[in-house]
Amino acid sequence: PGSVKALHKDYRTATPQNFSNYESMKKNFKLEIPEYFNFAKDVLDQWTNMEKAGKKPSNPAFWWINGNGEEVRWSFEELGYLSRKFANILTEACALQRGDRVIVILPRIPEWWLANVACLRTGTVLIPGTTQLTQKDILYRLQSSKAKCIITNDALAPAVDAIASKCENLHSKLIVSQNSREGWGNLKEMIKHASDNHTCVETKHNEMMAIFFTSGTSGSPKMTGHTHSSFGLGLSVNARFWLDLTSSDMMWNTADTGWAKSAWSSVFSPWIQGACVFAHYLPRFEPTSILQTLSKFPITVFCSAPTAYRMLVQNDMTRCKFKSLKHCVSAGEPINPEVTEQWRNKTGLDIYEGYGQTETVLICGNFKGMKIKPGSMGKPSPAFDVKILDVNGNVLTPGQEGDIGIRVLPKRPFGLFTHYVDNPSKTASTIRGNFYITGDRGYMDEDGYFWFVARSDDIILSSGYRIGPFEVESALTEHPSVAESAVVSSPDPIRGEVVKAFIVLNPDYKLHDQEQLKKEIQEHVKKTTAPYKYPRKVEFIQELPKTVSGKIKRYELRKKEWKTI
Ligand code: ATP
Ligand code: MG
């Protein structure tokens, strides 16, 4: 524990870094992994001590609003108190033991955060799920994960009851509700009566901490296993280098609670730095509420997905004054330079793009103080040795496009998942030579900046050219008629594949002559990118297929295209 204390000190004192001297920053970066590590005990409880000793700013650890005037604010001490009560419920009423798996399907309500910390305290393995899961999805997740406990709300409890008899491992159910439900423990009631006397388990750094489902952008979501140190310690890289967080900050990340992105930026990264986690209970994405909240509360760091920024910049923001906001980040998909520019014009702030996966912590990022090259994902995070590779696992030179890989030999870095749960062949397929292959393609420029090209599966091969959809989509976005687009390959008798754009038009353009507009858009792309990339086929659609987290599911559109031949 002594060394963990030192580590914790290291978290706090290491920001801000001198990012303008990236090379020395990266060289000097060190994070020793202690044998035992538990985020609740070694980080959160340490912040409680600091708080009690008056050694941290007085902002809360957690600040939640629901848009109807209700608010919850907890200090680190209160978070500790309530999560210890919750931990006792897990071990006593639910009879869970260390290593047992717990599925948590809750919207953005305070209990979701308590569940996260209670799982850490008890060493139970958290498996978050989005509230948009159907009965069938929940059955699949309960069976494949062999979870012993599920925690959910009124909306989903009936779906769980309908399938519970098919899940032989499931033996306890907790509901977050004002009402009682047969067969379920009522969490709100139980918390009132539970003891707050709980000793956090001593978890090994490499013990399984959580299982996160990937977003399912390119097929079925995969279960990724993470240890206590991979996110608990690894995300300090995000916190310090990308999010620029300190204990005086308040961070709002809009991601759904079901994804690793929430663990990244709504749990571990802010709390590693002692910052306040801000949350707004929003059942649906409403740009105007988001903008209002950003103006009204002292949020300093904001994180959202590109799809959300695309919607936000379409609003009139002249009356919004973001008094406290100082740092904005985006991840999950590439962000169109056009959107970044509009955001800058409207807010005066840049969007610092980060790149990572459910399987990893931040892989590349734009760090505060570093020159931003619009459209680039920035430079590798200090946690990883990131390289561009050819099919044989050889490192390519700057400017050459290849697979983005992370070195795992001789030593697997922290911040990387251990395996896809119960899928050894899928896990093995990610390794090529000394590297973990991300499944994404990109290149590095002469200055060491990384540029995302596409997911490997999304690359279009037309007349011998390799075309990444994102570049074409970004060119399309610059045309005033285009609200959003998705570019995929489509079969062609002569060229084999051609570029096809599915376009959602801005409302003002919906009544225009579509043939004429199509030609105009094609001409526009020919002028803004290399002409061979222009979409030979264009289809206007009402909506793009997207994941719950708002990512474009190009593979669905592609599948449809190729089925028609
Ligand atoms: P699945 O693996 O189930 O298909 P997914 O890959 O979308 O879903 P996540 O782990 O949530 O699941 O997302 C990681 C992926 O998102 C990356 O591999 C990359 O393709 C994309 N991504 C994330 N950040 C960026 C970024 N800044 N620029 C481009 N792509 C990004
Ligand atoms: Mg993926």
Short mmCIF file of N, CA, C and O in Angstrom, two decimals, residues 384-430:
data_model
loop_
_atom_site.label_atom_id
_atom_site.label_comp_id
_atom_site.label_asym_id
_atom_site.label_seq_id
_atom_site.Cartn_x
_atom_site.Cartn_y
_atom_site.Cartn_z
N PHE A 384 1.32 3.36 -24.57
CA PHE A 384 1.49 2.38 -25.65
C PHE A 384 2.58 2.74 -26.64
O PHE A 384 2.82 3.92 -26.91
N ASP A 385 3.17 1.70 -27.20
CA ASP A 385 4.06 1.86 -28.35
C ASP A 385 3.21 1.56 -29.57
O ASP A 385 2.91 0.40 -29.86
N VAL A 386 2.77 2.60 -30.26
CA VAL A 386 1.83 2.44 -31.37
C VAL A 386 2.58 2.51 -32.71
O VAL A 386 3.39 3.41 -32.91
N LYS A 387 2.29 1.56 -33.58
CA LYS A 387 2.99 1.54 -34.87
C LYS A 387 2.01 1.23 -36.00
O LYS A 387 0.94 0.66 -35.78
N ILE A 388 2.43 1.59 -37.21
CA ILE A 388 1.66 1.22 -38.41
C ILE A 388 2.36 0.00 -39.02
O ILE A 388 3.58 0.02 -39.23
N LEU A 389 1.57 -1.04 -39.30
CA LEU A 389 2.16 -2.32 -39.67
C LEU A 389 1.66 -2.84 -41.01
O LEU A 389 0.53 -2.53 -41.41
N ASP A 390 2.50 -3.65 -41.64
CA ASP A 390 2.04 -4.32 -42.86
C ASP A 390 1.46 -5.69 -42.49
O ASP A 390 1.40 -6.05 -41.31
N VAL A 391 1.07 -6.45 -43.52
CA VAL A 391 0.39 -7.73 -43.25
C VAL A 391 1.27 -8.74 -42.50
O VAL A 391 0.76 -9.68 -41.89
N ASN A 392 2.59 -8.53 -42.58
CA ASN A 392 3.47 -9.47 -41.88
C ASN A 392 3.90 -8.96 -40.51
O ASN A 392 4.74 -9.57 -39.85
N GLY A 393 3.37 -7.84 -40.12
CA GLY A 393 3.72 -7.30 -38.80
C GLY A 393 4.98 -6.45 -38.83
O GLY A 393 5.53 -6.14 -37.78
N ASN A 394 5.44 -6.07 -40.03
CA ASN A 394 6.60 -5.17 -40.10
C ASN A 394 6.15 -3.72 -39.94
O ASN A 394 5.07 -3.35 -40.42
N VAL A 395 7.00 -2.94 -39.29
CA VAL A 395 6.68 -1.53 -39.05
C VAL A 395 6.88 -0.73 -40.34
O VAL A 395 7.93 -0.83 -40.98
N LEU A 396 5.87 0.03 -40.72
CA LEU A 396 5.95 0.83 -41.95
C LEU A 396 6.54 2.21 -41.66
O LEU A 396 6.56 2.66 -40.52
N THR A 397 6.96 2.87 -42.71
CA THR A 397 7.57 4.19 -42.54
C THR A 397 6.50 5.28 -42.60
O THR A 397 5.40 5.03 -43.08
N PRO A 398 6.83 6.51 -42.15
CA PRO A 398 5.84 7.58 -42.17
C PRO A 398 5.21 7.75 -43.56
O PRO A 398 5.89 7.61 -44.57
N GLY A 399 3.92 8.00 -43.56
CA GLY A 399 3.21 8.22 -44.82
C GLY A 399 2.60 6.96 -45.40
O GLY A 399 1.68 7.03 -46.21
N GLN A 400 3.10 5.79 -44.97
CA GLN A 400 2.54 4.55 -45.52
C GLN A 400 1.34 4.11 -44.70
O GLN A 400 1.40 4.05 -43.47
N GLU A 401 0.28 3.77 -45.41
CA GLU A 401 -0.93 3.33 -44.71
C GLU A 401 -0.85 1.85 -44.34
O GLU A 401 -0.37 1.04 -45.12
N GLY A 402 -1.31 1.53 -43.16
CA GLY A 402 -1.30 0.12 -42.73
C GLY A 402 -2.20 -0.08 -41.54
O GLY A 402 -3.05 0.77 -41.23
N ASP A 403 -2.02 -1.21 -40.87
CA ASP A 403 -2.84 -1.52 -39.70
C ASP A 403 -2.26 -0.84 -38.46
O ASP A 403 -1.04 -0.87 -38.24
N ILE A 404 -3.13 -0.28 -37.65
CA ILE A 404 -2.66 0.35 -36.41
C ILE A 404 -2.49 -0.74 -35.36
O ILE A 404 -3.42 -1.51 -35.09
N GLY A 405 -1.27 -0.84 -34.83
CA GLY A 405 -0.97 -1.90 -33.86
C GLY A 405 -0.33 -1.35 -32.60
O GLY A 405 0.23 -0.25 -32.59
N ILE A 406 -0.44 -2.13 -31.53
CA ILE A 406 0.17 -1.76 -30.25
C ILE A 406 1.13 -2.87 -29.86
O ILE A 406 0.76 -4.06 -29.87
N ARG A 407 2.36 -2.50 -29.50
CA ARG A 407 3.35 -3.53 -29.16
C ARG A 407 2.95 -4.26 -27.88
O ARG A 407 2.63 -3.62 -26.87
N VAL A 408 2.95 -5.60 -27.96
CA VAL A 408 2.60 -6.40 -26.77
C VAL A 408 3.73 -7.33 -26.35
O VAL A 408 3.63 -8.03 -25.34
N LEU A 409 4.78 -7.38 -27.16
CA LEU A 409 5.94 -8.20 -26.80
C LEU A 409 7.19 -7.34 -26.85
O LEU A 409 7.28 -6.48 -27.73
N PRO A 410 8.13 -7.47 -25.98
CA PRO A 410 8.21 -8.52 -24.96
C PRO A 410 7.24 -8.36 -23.80
O PRO A 410 7.04 -9.29 -23.04
N LYS A 411 6.62 -7.18 -23.62
CA LYS A 411 5.78 -7.01 -22.44
C LYS A 411 4.43 -6.44 -22.86
O LYS A 411 4.37 -5.43 -23.55
N ARG A 412 3.36 -7.12 -22.42
CA ARG A 412 2.02 -6.60 -22.71
C ARG A 412 1.83 -5.34 -21.85
O ARG A 412 2.02 -5.38 -20.64
N PRO A 413 1.48 -4.22 -22.49
CA PRO A 413 1.38 -2.99 -21.69
C PRO A 413 0.13 -2.99 -20.81
O PRO A 413 -0.84 -3.68 -21.11
N PHE A 414 0.14 -2.22 -19.74
CA PHE A 414 -1.09 -2.06 -18.95
C PHE A 414 -2.04 -1.20 -19.78
O PHE A 414 -1.63 -0.49 -20.69
N GLY A 415 -3.31 -1.27 -19.45
CA GLY A 415 -4.28 -0.48 -20.21
C GLY A 415 -4.80 -1.22 -21.42
O GLY A 415 -5.55 -0.66 -22.22
N LEU A 416 -4.41 -2.48 -21.56
CA LEU A 416 -4.91 -3.29 -22.67
C LEU A 416 -5.71 -4.44 -22.07
O LEU A 416 -5.33 -5.00 -21.04
N PHE A 417 -6.83 -4.79 -22.71
CA PHE A 417 -7.67 -5.88 -22.21
C PHE A 417 -6.88 -7.19 -22.11
O PHE A 417 -5.83 -7.32 -22.75
N THR A 418 -7.38 -8.12 -21.33
CA THR A 418 -6.67 -9.40 -21.20
C THR A 418 -7.08 -10.35 -22.31
O THR A 418 -6.26 -11.01 -22.91
N HIS A 419 -8.38 -10.39 -22.60
CA HIS A 419 -8.88 -11.33 -23.61
C HIS A 419 -10.35 -11.05 -23.92
O HIS A 419 -11.02 -10.32 -23.17
N TYR A 420 -10.83 -11.59 -25.04
CA TYR A 420 -12.27 -11.61 -25.28
C TYR A 420 -12.78 -12.82 -24.49
O TYR A 420 -12.32 -13.95 -24.70
N VAL A 421 -13.72 -12.56 -23.59
CA VAL A 421 -14.16 -13.60 -22.67
C VAL A 421 -14.77 -14.78 -23.43
O VAL A 421 -15.61 -14.59 -24.31
N ASP A 422 -14.29 -15.97 -23.08
CA ASP A 422 -14.76 -17.22 -23.69
C ASP A 422 -14.58 -17.26 -25.20
O ASP A 422 -15.33 -17.92 -25.91
N ASN A 423 -13.62 -16.52 -25.71
CA ASN A 423 -13.39 -16.55 -27.15
C ASN A 423 -11.89 -16.52 -27.47
O ASN A 423 -11.37 -15.54 -28.00
N PRO A 424 -11.20 -17.63 -27.14
CA PRO A 424 -9.75 -17.64 -27.33
C PRO A 424 -9.33 -17.46 -28.79
O PRO A 424 -8.31 -16.82 -29.06
N SER A 425 -10.13 -17.93 -29.74
CA SER A 425 -9.68 -17.79 -31.13
C SER A 425 -9.78 -16.34 -31.57
O SER A 425 -8.90 -15.83 -32.27
N LYS A 426 -10.82 -15.65 -31.13
CA LYS A 426 -10.94 -14.22 -31.46
C LYS A 426 -9.79 -13.44 -30.80
O LYS A 426 -9.19 -12.55 -31.40
N THR A 427 -9.48 -13.82 -29.55
CA THR A 427 -8.38 -13.14 -28.85
C THR A 427 -7.07 -13.36 -29.62
O THR A 427 -6.33 -12.41 -29.88
N ALA A 428 -6.84 -14.61 -30.01
CA ALA A 428 -5.58 -14.93 -30.71
C ALA A 428 -5.51 -14.20 -32.04
O ALA A 428 -4.43 -13.78 -32.48
N SER A 429 -6.65 -14.00 -32.68
CA SER A 429 -6.64 -13.37 -34.01
C SER A 429 -6.23 -11.90 -33.97
O SER A 429 -5.94 -11.31 -35.00
N THR A 430 -6.18 -11.32 -32.77
CA THR A 430 -5.77 -9.90 -32.69
C THR A 430 -4.25 -9.74 -32.65
O THR A 430 -3.76 -8.63 -32.68
#
